[in-house]
PDB file of C-alpha atoms in Angstrom:
ATOM      1  CA  MET A 201     327.947 172.224 145.090  1.00 52.00           C
ATOM      2  CA  THR A 202     325.025 174.923 143.797  1.00 61.00           C
ATOM      3  CA  ASP A 203     325.459 171.903 140.441  1.00 58.00           C
ATOM      4  CA  HIS A 204     325.155 169.540 142.168  1.00 57.00           C
ATOM      5  CA  VAL A 205     321.773 170.666 144.180  1.00 69.00           C
ATOM      6  CA  ASP A 206     320.232 172.263 140.765  1.00 78.00           C
ATOM      7  CA  SER A 207     321.045 168.180 138.927  1.00 85.00           C
ATOM      8  CA  ALA A 208     319.841 166.328 141.672  1.00 89.00           C
ATOM      9  CA  THR A 209     316.927 168.900 142.326  1.00 91.00           C
ATOM     10  CA  GLU A 210     316.187 168.528 138.527  1.00 93.00           C
ATOM     11  CA  THR A 211     315.923 164.575 138.558  1.00 94.00           C
ATOM     12  CA  PHE A 212     313.864 164.356 142.215  1.00 96.00           C
ATOM     13  CA  VAL A 213     311.801 167.308 140.464  1.00 96.00           C
ATOM     14  CA  ALA A 214     311.088 164.754 137.532  1.00 95.00           C
ATOM     15  CA  HIS A 215     309.763 161.553 139.443  1.00 96.00           C
ATOM     16  CA  ARG A 216     308.308 163.576 141.706  1.00 97.00           C
ATOM     17  CA  ASN A 217     304.678 162.455 140.632  1.00 96.00           C
ATOM     18  CA  LEU A 218     305.888 158.909 140.622  1.00 96.00           C
ATOM     19  CA  LEU A 219     307.411 158.450 143.593  1.00 97.00           C
ATOM     20  CA  PHE A 220     304.543 160.259 145.521  1.00 98.00           C
ATOM     21  CA  THR A 221     302.391 157.206 143.716  1.00 98.00           C
ATOM     22  CA  VAL A 222     304.687 154.755 144.778  1.00 98.00           C
ATOM     23  CA  ALA A 223     304.480 155.952 148.765  1.00 98.00           C
ATOM     24  CA  TYR A 224     300.835 156.119 148.561  1.00 98.00           C
ATOM     25  CA  GLU A 225     300.473 152.888 147.409  1.00 97.00           C
ATOM     26  CA  LEU A 226     302.103 151.569 150.325  1.00 97.00           C
ATOM     27  CA  LEU A 227     301.009 153.726 152.829  1.00 97.00           C
ATOM     28  CA  GLY A 228     297.337 154.407 151.547  1.00 96.00           C
ATOM     29  CA  SER A 229     298.110 157.534 153.037  1.00 95.00           C
ATOM     30  CA  ALA A 230     299.353 161.120 151.060  1.00 96.00           C
ATOM     31  CA  ALA A 231     300.055 163.093 154.234  1.00 95.00           C
ATOM     32  CA  ASP A 232     302.475 160.054 155.075  1.00 96.00           C
ATOM     33  CA  ALA A 233     303.497 159.755 151.659  1.00 97.00           C
ATOM     34  CA  GLU A 234     304.122 163.704 151.033  1.00 97.00           C
ATOM     35  CA  ASP A 235     306.266 162.894 154.624  1.00 97.00           C
ATOM     36  CA  VAL A 236     307.956 160.397 153.140  1.00 97.00           C
ATOM     37  CA  LEU A 237     309.052 162.410 149.674  1.00 98.00           C
ATOM     38  CA  GLN A 238     310.961 164.540 152.388  1.00 97.00           C
ATOM     39  CA  GLU A 239     313.064 162.523 154.065  1.00 96.00           C
ATOM     40  CA  ALA A 240     313.778 161.365 150.638  1.00 97.00           C
ATOM     41  CA  TRP A 241     315.086 164.554 148.855  1.00 96.00           C
ATOM     42  CA  LEU A 242     316.351 164.810 152.272  1.00 95.00           C
ATOM     43  CA  ARG A 243     318.586 161.419 151.091  1.00 94.00           C
ATOM     44  CA  TRP A 244     318.954 162.108 147.998  1.00 95.00           C
ATOM     45  CA  ALA A 245     320.924 165.469 148.254  1.00 92.00           C
ATOM     46  CA  ASP A 246     323.210 163.499 149.743  1.00 91.00           C
ATOM     47  CA  VAL A 247     324.323 160.977 147.472  1.00 90.00           C
ATOM     48  CA  ASP A 248     326.984 161.414 144.669  1.00 85.00           C
ATOM     49  CA  LEU A 249     324.716 161.460 141.338  1.00 83.00           C
ATOM     50  CA  GLY A 250     328.328 160.613 139.546  1.00 81.00           C
ATOM     51  CA  THR A 251     328.044 156.626 141.261  1.00 85.00           C
ATOM     52  CA  VAL A 252     324.237 156.640 140.460  1.00 86.00           C
ATOM     53  CA  ARG A 253     323.212 154.418 136.946  1.00 86.00           C
ATOM     54  CA  GLU A 254     319.376 154.425 136.911  1.00 90.00           C
ATOM     55  CA  LYS A 255     317.902 157.143 138.884  1.00 92.00           C
ATOM     56  CA  ARG A 256     314.891 156.479 139.029  1.00 92.00           C
ATOM     57  CA  ALA A 257     315.050 153.015 140.817  1.00 91.00           C
ATOM     58  CA  TYR A 258     317.626 154.276 142.715  1.00 93.00           C
ATOM     59  CA  LEU A 259     315.062 157.597 143.520  1.00 96.00           C
ATOM     60  CA  VAL A 260     311.944 154.609 143.829  1.00 96.00           C
ATOM     61  CA  ARG A 261     314.979 152.290 146.476  1.00 94.00           C
ATOM     62  CA  ILE A 262     315.085 155.326 148.845  1.00 96.00           C
ATOM     63  CA  VAL A 263     311.474 155.688 148.775  1.00 97.00           C
ATOM     64  CA  THR A 264     310.166 152.264 149.348  1.00 97.00           C
ATOM     65  CA  ARG A 265     312.951 151.251 151.752  1.00 96.00           C
ATOM     66  CA  GLN A 266     311.596 154.837 154.177  1.00 96.00           C
ATOM     67  CA  ALA A 267     307.563 154.019 153.028  1.00 97.00           C
ATOM     68  CA  LEU A 268     308.186 150.611 155.258  1.00 95.00           C
ATOM     69  CA  ASP A 269     309.537 151.743 158.188  1.00 92.00           C
ATOM     70  CA  ARG A 270     306.515 154.298 158.396  1.00 93.00           C
ATOM     71  CA  LEU A 271     304.404 151.116 157.165  1.00 91.00           C
ATOM     72  CA  ARG A 272     305.468 149.388 160.235  1.00 86.00           C
ATOM     73  CA  ALA A 273     304.612 152.529 162.523  1.00 84.00           C
ATOM     74  CA  LEU A 274     300.777 152.335 160.750  1.00 82.00           C
ATOM     75  CA  GLY A 275     300.309 149.767 161.225  1.00 78.00           C
ATOM     76  CA  ARG A 276     300.688 150.386 165.739  1.00 76.00           C
ATOM     77  CA  ARG A 277     298.883 153.308 165.130  1.00 79.00           C
ATOM     78  CA  LYS A 278     295.824 151.720 163.534  1.00 81.00           C
ATOM     79  CA  GLU A 279     295.373 149.531 165.818  1.00 81.00           C
ATOM     80  CA  SER A 280     293.731 151.661 168.301  1.00 86.00           C
ATOM     81  CA  TYR A 281     291.636 153.839 164.951  1.00 89.00           C
ATOM     82  CA  VAL A 282     288.701 154.188 165.840  1.00 90.00           C
ATOM     83  CA  GLY A 283     285.737 152.310 163.611  1.00 89.00           C
ATOM     84  CA  PRO A 284     286.956 150.832 159.909  1.00 92.00           C
ATOM     85  CA  TRP A 285     289.993 152.640 158.795  1.00 94.00           C
ATOM     86  CA  LEU A 286     289.443 154.302 155.349  1.00 97.00           C
ATOM     87  CA  PRO A 287     292.971 155.787 152.943  1.00 97.00           C
ATOM     88  CA  GLU A 288     292.548 159.346 152.280  1.00 97.00           C
ATOM     89  CA  PRO A 289     291.007 159.656 149.529  1.00 98.00           C
ATOM     90  CA  LEU A 290     292.999 161.276 146.287  1.00 97.00           C
ATOM     91  CA  LEU A 291     291.279 163.499 143.905  1.00 97.00           C
ATOM     92  CA  THR A 292     292.254 162.607 140.948  1.00 96.00           C
ATOM     93  CA  ALA A 293     292.367 163.653 136.867  1.00 91.00           C
ATOM     94  CA  PRO A 294     289.582 161.786 134.308  1.00 87.00           C
ATOM     95  CA  ASP A 295     292.554 160.949 132.464  1.00 87.00           C
ATOM     96  CA  VAL A 296     294.050 158.021 135.516  1.00 89.00           C
ATOM     97  CA  ALA A 297     290.837 156.025 135.013  1.00 84.00           C
ATOM     98  CA  GLU A 298     292.564 155.835 131.084  1.00 85.00           C
ATOM     99  CA  ASP A 299     295.204 153.201 132.961  1.00 90.00           C
ATOM    100  CA  VAL A 300     292.991 150.553 133.877  1.00 87.00           C
ATOM    101  CA  GLU A 301     296.297 149.504 135.772  1.00 89.00           C
ATOM    102  CA  LEU A 302     297.030 152.725 137.679  1.00 93.00           C
ATOM    103  CA  ALA A 303     293.325 153.227 138.218  1.00 92.00           C
ATOM    104  CA  GLU A 304     292.756 150.071 140.341  1.00 92.00           C
ATOM    105  CA  SER A 305     296.021 150.257 141.599  1.00 94.00           C
ATOM    106  CA  VAL A 306     294.776 153.499 143.421  1.00 96.00           C
ATOM    107  CA  SER A 307     291.305 152.735 143.970  1.00 95.00           C
ATOM    108  CA  MET A 308     290.145 152.762 147.790  1.00 95.00           C
ATOM    109  CA  ALA A 309     288.899 149.073 147.315  1.00 95.00           C
ATOM    110  CA  MET A 310     292.226 147.731 146.040  1.00 95.00           C
ATOM    111  CA  LEU A 311     294.303 150.597 148.613  1.00 97.00           C
ATOM    112  CA  LEU A 312     292.050 147.782 151.380  1.00 96.00           C
ATOM    113  CA  VAL A 313     293.306 145.047 149.895  1.00 96.00           C
ATOM    114  CA  LEU A 314     297.100 145.784 150.167  1.00 96.00           C
ATOM    115  CA  GLU A 315     296.588 146.799 153.801  1.00 94.00           C
ATOM    116  CA  THR A 316     295.788 142.773 153.979  1.00 94.00           C
ATOM    117  CA  LEU A 317     299.218 142.268 153.004  1.00 95.00           C
ATOM    118  CA  GLN A 318     301.804 142.200 155.062  1.00 94.00           C
ATOM    119  CA  PRO A 319     304.524 145.428 154.638  1.00 95.00           C
ATOM    120  CA  ALA A 320     307.575 143.393 152.287  1.00 96.00           C
ATOM    121  CA  GLU A 321     304.582 141.977 150.054  1.00 97.00           C
ATOM    122  CA  ARG A 322     302.678 144.287 149.751  1.00 97.00           C
ATOM    123  CA  ALA A 323     305.794 146.760 148.267  1.00 97.00           C
ATOM    124  CA  VAL A 324     306.696 143.593 146.592  1.00 98.00           C
ATOM    125  CA  PHE A 325     302.792 143.077 144.735  1.00 98.00           C
ATOM    126  CA  VAL A 326     303.413 146.943 143.766  1.00 97.00           C
ATOM    127  CA  LEU A 327     306.846 147.285 142.069  1.00 97.00           C
ATOM    128  CA  ARG A 328     306.040 144.080 140.453  1.00 96.00           C
ATOM    129  CA  GLU A 329     302.440 144.581 139.029  1.00 94.00           C
ATOM    130  CA  VAL A 330     302.001 148.733 138.933  1.00 93.00           C
ATOM    131  CA  PHE A 331     305.543 149.531 138.309  1.00 93.00           C
ATOM    132  CA  ASP A 332     306.782 146.920 136.351  1.00 92.00           C
ATOM    133  CA  LEU A 333     310.455 147.029 138.765  1.00 94.00           C
ATOM    134  CA  ASP A 334     312.357 143.813 137.751  1.00 93.00           C
ATOM    135  CA  TYR A 335     313.675 141.562 141.216  1.00 96.00           C
ATOM    136  CA  ASP A 336     317.051 142.506 141.386  1.00 94.00           C
ATOM    137  CA  GLU A 337     315.876 146.225 142.079  1.00 94.00           C
ATOM    138  CA  ILE A 338     312.580 145.548 144.277  1.00 96.00           C
ATOM    139  CA  ALA A 339     315.303 143.220 145.928  1.00 96.00           C
ATOM    140  CA  GLU A 340     317.666 145.912 146.846  1.00 93.00           C
ATOM    141  CA  ALA A 341     314.773 148.087 147.893  1.00 94.00           C
ATOM    142  CA  VAL A 342     313.212 145.871 150.584  1.00 95.00           C
ATOM    143  CA  GLY A 343     316.309 144.682 151.269  1.00 94.00           C
ATOM    144  CA  LYS A 344     316.462 140.400 150.371  1.00 96.00           C
ATOM    145  CA  SER A 345     317.146 138.329 147.629  1.00 96.00           C
ATOM    146  CA  PRO A 346     315.886 137.791 144.770  1.00 96.00           C
ATOM    147  CA  ASN A 347     314.589 134.792 145.183  1.00 97.00           C
ATOM    148  CA  ALA A 348     312.996 136.092 148.704  1.00 97.00           C
ATOM    149  CA  VAL A 349     311.502 138.868 146.669  1.00 97.00           C
ATOM    150  CA  ARG A 350     310.108 135.502 144.128  1.00 97.00           C
ATOM    151  CA  GLN A 351     308.612 134.028 146.663  1.00 97.00           C
ATOM    152  CA  LEU A 352     307.313 137.452 148.320  1.00 97.00           C
ATOM    153  CA  ALA A 353     305.189 137.667 145.194  1.00 97.00           C
ATOM    154  CA  TYR A 354     304.205 134.501 144.924  1.00 97.00           C
ATOM    155  CA  ARG A 355     302.599 134.995 147.266  1.00 97.00           C
ATOM    156  CA  ALA A 356     301.388 138.031 147.347  1.00 97.00           C
ATOM    157  CA  ARG A 357     300.273 138.556 143.537  1.00 96.00           C
ATOM    158  CA  ALA A 358     297.854 135.274 145.209  1.00 97.00           C
ATOM    159  CA  HIS A 359     296.991 136.937 147.799  1.00 96.00           C
ATOM    160  CA  VAL A 360     295.232 140.128 145.978  1.00 96.00           C
ATOM    161  CA  ALA A 361     293.875 137.503 143.547  1.00 94.00           C
ATOM    162  CA  ALA A 362     291.730 135.848 145.959  1.00 93.00           C
ATOM    163  CA  ARG A 363     290.522 139.409 147.230  1.00 90.00           C
ATOM    164  CA  ARG A 364     290.361 142.033 144.409  1.00 85.00           C
ATOM    165  CA  PRO A 365     287.377 143.281 143.036  1.00 78.00           C
ATOM    166  CA  ARG A 366     286.019 140.912 140.903  1.00 75.00           C
ATOM    167  CA  GLY A 367     285.754 143.298 137.651  1.00 70.00           C
ATOM    168  CA  ILE A 368     286.439 146.254 136.063  1.00 71.00           C
ATOM    169  CA  ALA A 369     283.371 148.270 133.842  1.00 80.00           C
ATOM    170  CA  THR A 370     283.351 150.483 131.113  1.00 82.00           C
ATOM    171  CA  PRO A 371     284.387 154.170 131.180  1.00 83.00           C
ATOM    172  CA  ALA A 372     280.213 154.912 130.290  1.00 86.00           C
ATOM    173  CA  GLU A 373     278.565 151.681 132.713  1.00 91.00           C
ATOM    174  CA  THR A 374     280.309 153.483 135.719  1.00 92.00           C
ATOM    175  CA  ARG A 375     278.801 157.225 134.271  1.00 92.00           C
ATOM    176  CA  ALA A 376     275.609 156.015 134.614  1.00 95.00           C
ATOM    177  CA  VAL A 377     275.948 154.018 137.597  1.00 97.00           C
ATOM    178  CA  LEU A 378     277.126 156.395 139.578  1.00 97.00           C
ATOM    179  CA  GLN A 379     274.095 159.174 138.360  1.00 97.00           C
ATOM    180  CA  ALA A 380     271.687 156.661 139.439  1.00 97.00           C
ATOM    181  CA  PHE A 381     273.256 156.221 142.520  1.00 97.00           C
ATOM    182  CA  GLN A 382     273.644 159.940 143.606  1.00 95.00           C
ATOM    183  CA  ARG A 383     270.098 160.926 142.311  1.00 94.00           C
ATOM    184  CA  ALA A 384     269.156 157.779 144.905  1.00 93.00           C
ATOM    185  CA  ILE A 385     270.981 159.334 147.729  1.00 90.00           C
ATOM    186  CA  GLU A 386     269.517 162.766 147.168  1.00 88.00           C
ATOM    187  CA  THR A 387     265.852 161.910 146.921  1.00 88.00           C
ATOM    188  CA  GLY A 388     265.994 158.886 149.700  1.00 88.00           C
ATOM    189  CA  ASP A 389     263.976 156.413 147.236  1.00 91.00           C
ATOM    190  CA  LEU A 390     264.682 152.897 149.285  1.00 93.00           C
ATOM    191  CA  GLN A 391     263.387 151.256 145.951  1.00 96.00           C
ATOM    192  CA  SER A 392     265.471 153.216 143.520  1.00 96.00           C
ATOM    193  CA  LEU A 393     268.880 152.532 145.662  1.00 96.00           C
ATOM    194  CA  LEU A 394     267.527 148.711 145.961  1.00 97.00           C
ATOM    195  CA  ASP A 395     268.136 148.707 141.811  1.00 98.00           C
ATOM    196  CA  VAL A 396     271.527 150.287 141.782  1.00 98.00           C
ATOM    197  CA  LEU A 397     272.679 148.028 144.716  1.00 98.00           C
ATOM    198  CA  ALA A 398     274.315 144.568 144.372  1.00 97.00           C
ATOM    199  CA  PRO A 399     273.102 141.801 146.161  1.00 97.00           C
ATOM    200  CA  ASP A 400     276.804 141.422 148.417  1.00 96.00           C
ATOM    201  CA  VAL A 401     277.275 145.546 148.316  1.00 97.00           C
ATOM    202  CA  VAL A 402     278.959 146.697 151.449  1.00 97.00           C
ATOM    203  CA  ALA A 403     279.611 150.228 153.230  1.00 97.00           C
ATOM    204  CA  LEU A 404     281.969 151.773 155.292  1.00 96.00           C
ATOM    205  CA  SER A 405     282.938 154.769 156.270  1.00 95.00           C
ATOM    206  CA  ASP A 406     285.445 156.746 158.158  1.00 96.00           C
ATOM    207  CA  GLY A 407     284.768 159.658 160.976  1.00 95.00           C
ATOM    208  CA  GLY A 408     288.285 158.498 162.373  1.00 93.00           C
ATOM    209  CA  GLY A 409     286.488 159.312 166.287  1.00 92.00           C
ATOM    210  CA  VAL A 410     286.077 163.166 164.855  1.00 92.00           C
ATOM    211  CA  ARG A 411     283.245 163.015 163.058  1.00 93.00           C
ATOM    212  CA  HIS A 412     280.229 161.018 163.396  1.00 89.00           C
ATOM    213  CA  ALA A 413     280.527 157.291 161.115  1.00 90.00           C
ATOM    214  CA  LEU A 414     279.810 153.430 160.901  1.00 89.00           C
ATOM    215  CA  LEU A 415     281.822 151.669 163.831  1.00 89.00           C
ATOM    216  CA  ARG A 416     281.750 148.208 161.681  1.00 93.00           C
ATOM    217  CA  PRO A 417     280.895 147.727 157.901  1.00 95.00           C
ATOM    218  CA  ILE A 418     277.894 147.296 156.787  1.00 96.00           C
ATOM    219  CA  ALA A 419     276.884 144.956 154.237  1.00 97.00           C
ATOM    220  CA  GLY A 420     274.054 143.501 152.256  1.00 98.00           C
ATOM    221  CA  ILE A 421     271.438 145.040 149.855  1.00 98.00           C
ATOM    222  CA  GLY A 422     268.869 145.262 151.948  1.00 96.00           C
ATOM    223  CA  ASN A 423     271.013 146.718 155.416  1.00 96.00           C
ATOM    224  CA  VAL A 424     272.677 149.303 153.127  1.00 97.00           C
ATOM    225  CA  ALA A 425     270.237 150.442 151.279  1.00 96.00           C
ATOM    226  CA  ARG A 426     268.107 150.786 154.117  1.00 93.00           C
ATOM    227  CA  LEU A 427     271.036 153.347 156.216  1.00 92.00           C
ATOM    228  CA  LEU A 428     271.899 154.785 152.874  1.00 92.00           C
ATOM    229  CA  ALA A 429     268.007 155.591 152.603  1.00 89.00           C
ATOM    230  CA  VAL A 430     267.329 156.539 156.468  1.00 83.00           C
ATOM    231  CA  GLY A 431     270.336 156.702 159.115  1.00 66.00           C
ATOM    232  CA  TRP A 432     273.243 158.089 157.157  1.00 65.00           C
ATOM    233  CA  TRP A 433     272.512 160.877 154.937  1.00 64.00           C
ATOM    234  CA  ARG A 434     270.654 164.101 156.301  1.00 66.00           C
ATOM    235  CA  ARG A 435     269.327 165.940 153.408  1.00 63.00           C
ATOM    236  CA  ASP A 436     268.710 169.563 153.839  1.00 68.00           C
ATOM    237  CA  ALA A 437     268.989 173.263 151.777  1.00 68.00           C
ATOM    238  CA  GLU A 438     273.056 173.304 152.842  1.00 82.00           C
ATOM    239  CA  ARG A 439     273.508 169.607 151.445  1.00 83.00           C
ATOM    240  CA  SER A 440     275.108 169.171 148.013  1.00 88.00           C
ATOM    241  CA  VAL A 441     276.816 166.235 145.900  1.00 91.00           C
ATOM    242  CA  GLU A 442     279.152 166.833 143.475  1.00 94.00           C
ATOM    243  CA  ALA A 443     279.993 163.562 141.000  1.00 95.00           C
ATOM    244  CA  VAL A 444     283.919 163.715 141.002  1.00 96.00           C
ATOM    245  CA  GLN A 445     286.475 161.393 140.070  1.00 96.00           C
ATOM    246  CA  ILE A 446     288.420 159.108 143.329  1.00 97.00           C
ATOM    247  CA  ASN A 447     291.808 157.460 143.597  1.00 96.00           C
ATOM    248  CA  GLY A 448     290.800 157.503 139.661  1.00 93.00           C
ATOM    249  CA  GLY A 449     286.846 155.577 140.089  1.00 94.00           C
ATOM    250  CA  PRO A 450     283.696 156.907 140.601  1.00 95.00           C
ATOM    251  CA  GLY A 451     282.488 158.969 143.524  1.00 97.00           C
ATOM    252  CA  LEU A 452     280.760 161.845 145.197  1.00 96.00           C
ATOM    253  CA  LEU A 453     282.222 164.996 146.395  1.00 96.00           C
ATOM    254  CA  VAL A 454     279.849 166.090 149.753  1.00 93.00           C
ATOM    255  CA  ARG A 455     279.391 169.495 151.597  1.00 92.00           C
ATOM    256  CA  VAL A 456     277.352 171.148 154.096  1.00 90.00           C
ATOM    257  CA  GLY A 457     277.066 174.617 153.718  1.00 89.00           C
ATOM    258  CA  GLY A 458     280.064 175.197 151.063  1.00 90.00           C
ATOM    259  CA  GLU A 459     282.031 173.205 153.631  1.00 93.00           C
ATOM    260  CA  ILE A 460     283.514 170.020 152.656  1.00 94.00           C
ATOM    261  CA  ASP A 461     281.529 167.559 154.850  1.00 93.00           C
ATOM    262  CA  GLY A 462     283.055 163.819 152.893  1.00 94.00           C
ATOM    263  CA  VAL A 463     283.573 161.703 150.359  1.00 96.00           C
ATOM    264  CA  VAL A 464     282.032 158.809 148.778  1.00 96.00           C
ATOM    265  CA  ALA A 465     284.232 156.728 146.840  1.00 97.00           C
ATOM    266  CA  VAL A 466     282.237 153.956 144.676  1.00 96.00           C
ATOM    267  CA  ARG A 467     283.332 150.988 143.499  1.00 96.00           C
ATOM    268  CA  VAL A 468     280.898 150.064 140.925  1.00 95.00           C
ATOM    269  CA  GLU A 469     280.763 145.242 139.362  1.00 93.00           C
ATOM    270  CA  ASN A 470     278.021 144.362 136.770  1.00 91.00           C
ATOM    271  CA  GLY A 471     276.440 147.543 136.399  1.00 93.00           C
ATOM    272  CA  HIS A 472     275.690 148.326 140.376  1.00 96.00           C
ATOM    273  CA  VAL A 473     277.398 149.638 143.447  1.00 97.00           C
ATOM    274  CA  ALA A 474     279.006 146.816 144.877  1.00 96.00           C
ATOM    275  CA  GLY A 475     281.355 148.910 147.449  1.00 97.00           C
ATOM    276  CA  VAL A 476     280.383 152.656 149.014  1.00 97.00           C
ATOM    277  CA  TYR A 477     283.570 154.502 150.460  1.00 97.00           C
ATOM    278  CA  HIS A 478     282.359 156.999 153.329  1.00 96.00           C
ATOM    279  CA  VAL A 479     285.277 159.433 154.464  1.00 97.00           C
ATOM    280  CA  ARG A 480     284.707 162.225 156.832  1.00 95.00           C
ATOM    281  CA  ASN A 481     287.588 161.929 158.667  1.00 96.00           C
ATOM    282  CA  PRO A 482     289.054 165.302 158.759  1.00 96.00           C
ATOM    283  CA  GLU A 483     292.344 164.756 158.595  1.00 95.00           C
ATOM    284  CA  LYS A 484     291.601 162.819 155.585  1.00 96.00           C
ATOM    285  CA  LEU A 485     290.023 165.905 153.162  1.00 96.00           C
ATOM    286  CA  SER A 486     292.504 168.113 152.936  1.00 91.00           C
ATOM    287  CA  ARG A 487     293.917 166.840 148.907  1.00 91.00           C
ATOM    288  CA  MET A 488     289.839 166.937 148.294  1.00 94.00           C
ATOM    289  CA  GLU A 489     289.862 171.097 147.305  1.00 90.00           C
ATOM    290  CA  ARG A 490     292.564 170.255 144.489  1.00 92.00           C
ATOM    291  CA  GLU A 491     293.681 167.759 142.002  1.00 95.00           C
ATOM    292  CA  THR A 492     296.370 165.632 142.795  1.00 95.00           C
ATOM    293  CA  THR A 493     298.873 163.503 140.014  1.00 94.00           C
ATOM    294  CA  VAL A 494     299.365 159.730 140.161  1.00 95.00           C
ATOM    295  CA  THR A 495     301.630 158.184 137.283  1.00 94.00           C
ATOM    296  CA  ARG A 496     303.480 155.189 136.584  1.00 89.00           C
TER     297      ARG A 496
END
């Protein structure tokens, strides 16, 4: 029995970061992803390992099924959410940005696109496009036939292609834009904001009904610039802004009196800020003190 537990534990730990990433991409919530991993471990510990040929695929299957159950429950919770719902942000290591596909898949912008898919479509898209599982493996994970999975994959790809971010900025371009954006919001200079924002920029904020935040998205360069210049960003000696990497992309960590007050993730397109995602819900800021490892 001890040998079985040791073997099961060793395998689970070896794949844990991958399993977390799968669950997080399906749920958009690190807290729920961790709960899914705990449930998956309990099921994995009861498996006869001698009957498992591909342990990675088997673990992904367990996690996917648990995540799908939770995703459906989360959908009901989000219907009563106060204001815009944003994914729980992750503080990620700089090397995540080097894997362009992984960085895009965990970005705030992409996670919001994935939110518009049906649960089965989301699972199929993530497992196929991000983790490159074959259709037979995905079929077992989502409980559908391979042909049905192919149809779901086709629909999901078309849906995401019509809504995904239009361009991927180089690291150097991203750093320059983030620096300009940080200076602009710290000074509140309207012209600097107009210079760095894209014409069709969109700003969303998530306070979860606990912290002050926007109750609806704000769109357009003039509206967002004025919001950042006068209406959204209190400037005082107690507030500090630090450039960090959020979900594989550029972001700002905001502290007030040394305590984390919020996170601003930024989407950069064509040398300008095209998306601003401000998370202030305290329940979503617990992973801002340490880096979270995401992997494929």
